[in-house]
Structure formats: structure tokens, C-alpha cells
PDB file of C-alpha atoms in Angstrom:
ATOM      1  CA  UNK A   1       0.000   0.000   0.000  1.00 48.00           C
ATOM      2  CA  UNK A   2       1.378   3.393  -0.660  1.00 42.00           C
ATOM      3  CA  UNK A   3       0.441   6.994  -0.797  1.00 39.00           C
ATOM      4  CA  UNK A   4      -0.250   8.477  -4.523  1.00 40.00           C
ATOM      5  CA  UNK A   5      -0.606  12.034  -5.975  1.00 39.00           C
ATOM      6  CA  UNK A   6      -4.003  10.155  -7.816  1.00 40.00           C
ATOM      7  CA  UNK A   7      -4.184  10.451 -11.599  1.00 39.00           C
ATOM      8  CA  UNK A   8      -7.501  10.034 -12.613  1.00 40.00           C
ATOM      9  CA  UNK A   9     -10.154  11.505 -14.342  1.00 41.00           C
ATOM     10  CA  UNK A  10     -11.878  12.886 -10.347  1.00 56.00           C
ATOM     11  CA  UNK A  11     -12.506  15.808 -10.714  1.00 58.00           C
ATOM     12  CA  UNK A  12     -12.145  16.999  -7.364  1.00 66.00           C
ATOM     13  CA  UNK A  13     -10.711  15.635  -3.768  1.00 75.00           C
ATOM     14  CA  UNK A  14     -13.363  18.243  -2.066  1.00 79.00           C
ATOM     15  CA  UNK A  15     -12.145  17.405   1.502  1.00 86.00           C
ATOM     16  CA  UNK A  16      -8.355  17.251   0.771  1.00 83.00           C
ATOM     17  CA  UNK A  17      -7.904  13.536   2.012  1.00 87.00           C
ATOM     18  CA  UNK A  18      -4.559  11.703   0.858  1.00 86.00           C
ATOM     19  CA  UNK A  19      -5.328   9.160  -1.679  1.00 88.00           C
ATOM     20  CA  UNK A  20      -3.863   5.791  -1.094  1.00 90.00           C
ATOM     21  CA  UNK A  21      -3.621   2.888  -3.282  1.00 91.00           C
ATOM     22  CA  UNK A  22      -3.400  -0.560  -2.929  1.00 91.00           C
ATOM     23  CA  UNK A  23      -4.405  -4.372  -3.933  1.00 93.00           C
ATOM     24  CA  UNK A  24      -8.072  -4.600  -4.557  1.00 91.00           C
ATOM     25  CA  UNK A  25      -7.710  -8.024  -2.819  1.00 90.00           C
ATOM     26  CA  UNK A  26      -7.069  -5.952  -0.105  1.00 91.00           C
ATOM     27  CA  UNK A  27     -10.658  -4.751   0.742  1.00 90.00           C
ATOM     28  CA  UNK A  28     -14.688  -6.645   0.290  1.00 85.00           C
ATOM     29  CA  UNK A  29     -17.526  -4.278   0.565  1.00 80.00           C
ATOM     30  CA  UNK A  30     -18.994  -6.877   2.867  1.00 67.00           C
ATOM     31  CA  UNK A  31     -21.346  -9.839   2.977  1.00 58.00           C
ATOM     32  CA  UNK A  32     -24.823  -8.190   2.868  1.00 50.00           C
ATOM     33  CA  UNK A  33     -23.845  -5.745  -0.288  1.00 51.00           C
ATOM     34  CA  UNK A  34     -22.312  -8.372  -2.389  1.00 58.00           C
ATOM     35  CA  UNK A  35     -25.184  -8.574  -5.217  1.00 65.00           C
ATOM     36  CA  UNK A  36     -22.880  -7.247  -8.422  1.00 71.00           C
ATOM     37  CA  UNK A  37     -23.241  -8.273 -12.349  1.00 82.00           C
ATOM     38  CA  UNK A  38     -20.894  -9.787 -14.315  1.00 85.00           C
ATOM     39  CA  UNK A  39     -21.266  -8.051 -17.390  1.00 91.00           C
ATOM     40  CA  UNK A  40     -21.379  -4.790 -15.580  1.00 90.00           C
ATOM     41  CA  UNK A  41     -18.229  -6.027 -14.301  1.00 90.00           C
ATOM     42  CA  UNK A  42     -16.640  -7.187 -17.448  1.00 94.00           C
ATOM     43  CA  UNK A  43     -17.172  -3.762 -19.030  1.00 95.00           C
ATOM     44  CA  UNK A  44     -15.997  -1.776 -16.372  1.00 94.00           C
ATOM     45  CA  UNK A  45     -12.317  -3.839 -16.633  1.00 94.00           C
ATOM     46  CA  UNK A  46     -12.481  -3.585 -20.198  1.00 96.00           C
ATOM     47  CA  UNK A  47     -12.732   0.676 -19.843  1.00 95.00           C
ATOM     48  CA  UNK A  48      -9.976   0.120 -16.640  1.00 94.00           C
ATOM     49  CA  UNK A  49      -7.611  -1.215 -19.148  1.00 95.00           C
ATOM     50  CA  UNK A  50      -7.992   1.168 -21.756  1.00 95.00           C
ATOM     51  CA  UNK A  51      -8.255   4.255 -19.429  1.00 92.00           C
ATOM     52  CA  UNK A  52      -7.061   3.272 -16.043  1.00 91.00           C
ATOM     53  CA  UNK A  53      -9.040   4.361 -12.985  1.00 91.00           C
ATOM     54  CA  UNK A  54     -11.639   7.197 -13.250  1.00 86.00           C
ATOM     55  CA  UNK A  55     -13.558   8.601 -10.611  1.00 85.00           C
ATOM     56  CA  UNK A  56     -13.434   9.094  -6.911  1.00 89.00           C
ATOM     57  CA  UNK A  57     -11.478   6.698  -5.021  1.00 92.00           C
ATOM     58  CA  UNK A  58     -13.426   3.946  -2.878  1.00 93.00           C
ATOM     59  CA  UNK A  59     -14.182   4.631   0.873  1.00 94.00           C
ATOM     60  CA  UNK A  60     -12.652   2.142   2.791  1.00 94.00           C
ATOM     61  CA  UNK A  61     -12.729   1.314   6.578  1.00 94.00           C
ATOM     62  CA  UNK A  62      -8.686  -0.262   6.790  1.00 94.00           C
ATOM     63  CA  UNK A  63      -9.430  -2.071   9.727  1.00 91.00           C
ATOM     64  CA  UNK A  64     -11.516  -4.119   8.879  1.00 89.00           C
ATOM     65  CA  UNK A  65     -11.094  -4.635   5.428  1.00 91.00           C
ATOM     66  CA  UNK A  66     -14.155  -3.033   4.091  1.00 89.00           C
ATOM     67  CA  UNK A  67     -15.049  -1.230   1.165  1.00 91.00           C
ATOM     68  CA  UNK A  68     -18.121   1.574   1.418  1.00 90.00           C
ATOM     69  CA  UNK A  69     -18.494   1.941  -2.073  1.00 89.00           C
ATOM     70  CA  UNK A  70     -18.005   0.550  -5.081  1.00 87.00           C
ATOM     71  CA  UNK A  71     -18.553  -3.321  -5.649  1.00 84.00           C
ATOM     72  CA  UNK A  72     -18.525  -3.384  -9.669  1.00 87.00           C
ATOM     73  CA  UNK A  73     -15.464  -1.478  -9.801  1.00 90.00           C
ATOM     74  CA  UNK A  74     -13.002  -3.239  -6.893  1.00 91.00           C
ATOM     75  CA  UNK A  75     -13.968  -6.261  -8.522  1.00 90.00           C
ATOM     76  CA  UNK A  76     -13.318  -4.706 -12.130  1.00 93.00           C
ATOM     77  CA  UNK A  77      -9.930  -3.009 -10.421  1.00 94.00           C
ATOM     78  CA  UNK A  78      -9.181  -7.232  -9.615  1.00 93.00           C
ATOM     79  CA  UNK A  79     -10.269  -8.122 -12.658  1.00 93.00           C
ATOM     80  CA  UNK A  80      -8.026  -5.682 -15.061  1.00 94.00           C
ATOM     81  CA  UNK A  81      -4.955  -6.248 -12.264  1.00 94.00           C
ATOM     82  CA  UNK A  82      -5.036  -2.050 -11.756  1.00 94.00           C
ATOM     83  CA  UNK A  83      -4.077  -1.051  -7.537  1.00 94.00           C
ATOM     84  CA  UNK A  84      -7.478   1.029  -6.201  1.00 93.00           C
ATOM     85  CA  UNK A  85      -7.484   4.372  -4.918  1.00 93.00           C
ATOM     86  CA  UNK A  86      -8.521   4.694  -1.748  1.00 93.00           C
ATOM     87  CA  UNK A  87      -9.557   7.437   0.945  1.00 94.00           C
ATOM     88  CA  UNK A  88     -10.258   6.401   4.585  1.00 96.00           C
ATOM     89  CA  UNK A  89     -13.964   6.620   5.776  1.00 96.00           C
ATOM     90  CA  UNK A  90     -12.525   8.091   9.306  1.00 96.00           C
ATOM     91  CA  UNK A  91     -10.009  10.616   7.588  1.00 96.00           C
ATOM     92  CA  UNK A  92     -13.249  11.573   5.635  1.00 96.00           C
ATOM     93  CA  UNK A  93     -15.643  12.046   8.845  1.00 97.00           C
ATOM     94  CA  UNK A  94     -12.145  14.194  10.471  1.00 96.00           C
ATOM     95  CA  UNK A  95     -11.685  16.296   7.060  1.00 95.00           C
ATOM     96  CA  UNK A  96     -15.776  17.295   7.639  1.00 95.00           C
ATOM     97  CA  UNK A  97     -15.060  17.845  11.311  1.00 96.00           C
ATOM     98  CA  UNK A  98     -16.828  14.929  12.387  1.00 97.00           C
ATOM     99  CA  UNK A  99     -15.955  12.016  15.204  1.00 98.00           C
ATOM    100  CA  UNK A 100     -17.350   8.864  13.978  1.00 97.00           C
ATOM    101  CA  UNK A 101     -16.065   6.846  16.399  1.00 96.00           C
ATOM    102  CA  UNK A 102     -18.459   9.269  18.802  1.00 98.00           C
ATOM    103  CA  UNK A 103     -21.328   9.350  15.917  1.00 98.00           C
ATOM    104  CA  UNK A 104     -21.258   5.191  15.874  1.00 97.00           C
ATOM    105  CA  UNK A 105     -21.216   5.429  19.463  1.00 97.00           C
ATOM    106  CA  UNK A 106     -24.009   7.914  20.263  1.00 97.00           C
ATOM    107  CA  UNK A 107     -26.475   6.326  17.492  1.00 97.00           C
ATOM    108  CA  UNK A 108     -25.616   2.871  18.572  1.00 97.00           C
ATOM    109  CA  UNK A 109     -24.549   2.452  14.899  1.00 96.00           C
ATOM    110  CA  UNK A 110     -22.168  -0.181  13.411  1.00 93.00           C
ATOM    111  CA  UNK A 111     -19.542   0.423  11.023  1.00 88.00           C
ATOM    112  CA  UNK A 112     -20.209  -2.856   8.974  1.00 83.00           C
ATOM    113  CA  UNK A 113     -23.855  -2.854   9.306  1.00 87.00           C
ATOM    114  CA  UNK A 114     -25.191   0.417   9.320  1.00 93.00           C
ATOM    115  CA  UNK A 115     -23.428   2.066   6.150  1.00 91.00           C
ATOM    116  CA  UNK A 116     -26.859   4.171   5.505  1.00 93.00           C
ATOM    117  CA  UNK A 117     -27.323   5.937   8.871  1.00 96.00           C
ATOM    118  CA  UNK A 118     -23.252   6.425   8.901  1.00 96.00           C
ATOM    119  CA  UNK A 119     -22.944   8.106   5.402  1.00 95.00           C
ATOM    120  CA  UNK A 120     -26.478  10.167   6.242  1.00 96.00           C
ATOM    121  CA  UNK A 121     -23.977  12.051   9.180  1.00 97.00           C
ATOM    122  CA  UNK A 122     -21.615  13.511   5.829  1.00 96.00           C
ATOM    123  CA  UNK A 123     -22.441  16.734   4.192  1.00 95.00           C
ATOM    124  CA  UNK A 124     -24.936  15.979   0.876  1.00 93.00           C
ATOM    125  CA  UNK A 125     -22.052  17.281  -1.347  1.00 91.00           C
ATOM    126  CA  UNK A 126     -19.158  15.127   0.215  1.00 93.00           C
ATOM    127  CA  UNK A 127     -21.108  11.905  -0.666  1.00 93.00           C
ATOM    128  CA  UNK A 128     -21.686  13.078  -3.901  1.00 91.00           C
ATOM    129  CA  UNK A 129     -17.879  13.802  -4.484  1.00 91.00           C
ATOM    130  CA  UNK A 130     -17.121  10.780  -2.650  1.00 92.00           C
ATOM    131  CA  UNK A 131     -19.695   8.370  -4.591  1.00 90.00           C
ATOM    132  CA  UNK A 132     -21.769   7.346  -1.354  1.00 93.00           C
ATOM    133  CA  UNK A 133     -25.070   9.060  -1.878  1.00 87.00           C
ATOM    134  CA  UNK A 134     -26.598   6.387  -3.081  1.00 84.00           C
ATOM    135  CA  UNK A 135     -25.254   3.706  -0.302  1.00 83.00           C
ATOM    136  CA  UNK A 136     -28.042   1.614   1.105  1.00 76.00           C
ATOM    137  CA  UNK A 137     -27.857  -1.126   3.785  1.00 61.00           C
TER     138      UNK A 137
END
């Protein structure tokens, strides 16, 4: 894993947050969220080998080994052998001057279980930027 100035097509890092990259092996976006589509999949590699990766980085909790966002393309990322970039869902909650260690704690909420009710905590235009928006548990 290592820290990148990110070249891709993003346009923006809205909150600042270092990008890191590393083996899409490295993270699952979890056991309840795993529904993806193959050929969704297969054409999102094909456009990763041609183009490399474009768009925000994936949200990732380090930790535990989780991935917010992004299903089709970590498993396209695997499939076309390219490293993700990655921001860190706590450095995210920090850069919006946000605890969400005390957030989890005073909603009772879970970090793999309660994506929804975490991401509803972040500013509307940071999950935008961020592609969470549209998370659902």
C-alpha cells in the first residue's frame, strides 16, 4: 500500500484527504452488499484497461477490510490487475469535522452494518464527491 498524488479523471478531492492505493484483494464491501453483475463487471475492466481508474477513489474502513463503495469497480480493479485508490472513511468524517467513532457510538450504529445511517452524518455534497449518496444497507 502506498500513498499516490491520484491520476484520474476525479474531478475533485473536495475534503483534501490523501489518496492511497493498494491491492483490490485488499478490501470486500462486505457480505450483505455483495449482489454485483458480471457483465457490468466485465465492461468496467475492459474501460480500466484502456483508461485506467476514473472517478473518486473507494471509501474504505482499513481495519476491517471493508469497502463503502463501489462493488462493480473493486472487482473490475481485480479483474483488469489495476491497484485502487482509496480514501479512509474516518479521515473523511475528520476532514468534515466529524468524530465517527463518537457518531457510531451515540447512534448505537455499526460500522459494517449500518453504512446508511453512517454516510447520512456527511455533508450531501461530500457523498456526492465521494460516490456514497446512493449507499443503502
Amino acid at each position: 500500500m502506498h500513498t499516490v498524488a491520484m491520476q484520474t479523471m476525479w474531478s475533485g478531492n473536495p475534503c483534501g484527504l490523501t489518496v492511497t492505493e493498494t491491492s483490490p484483494d485488499s478490501y470486500t464491501t462486505g457480505e450483505n452488499w455483495e449482489f454485483y453483475d458480471d457483465d457490468h463487471v466485465a465492461e468496467i475492466a475492459d474501460s480500466m484497461r484502456a483508461h485506467g481508474w476514473r472517478g473518486a477513489p473507494l471509501v474504505v474502513v482499513p481495519e476491517y477490510g471493508l469497502s463503502y463503495n463501489g462493488t462493480h469497480r473493486l472487482r473490475a480493479a481485480a479483474e483488469a490487475e489495476l491497484e485502487v485508490p482509496t480514501v479512509a472513511l474516518r479521515d473523511l468524517f475528520a476532514a468534515c469535522g466529524l468524530d465517527l467513532d463518537a457518531i457510531c457510538d451515540e447512534h448505537d450504529l455499526g460500522l459494517m452494518s449500518d453504512r446508511a445511517d453512517i454516510v447520512a452524518h456527511l455533508p450531501e455534497d461530500v457523498r456526492e464527491a465521494y460516490t456514497l449518496a446512493d449507499i443503502e444497507d
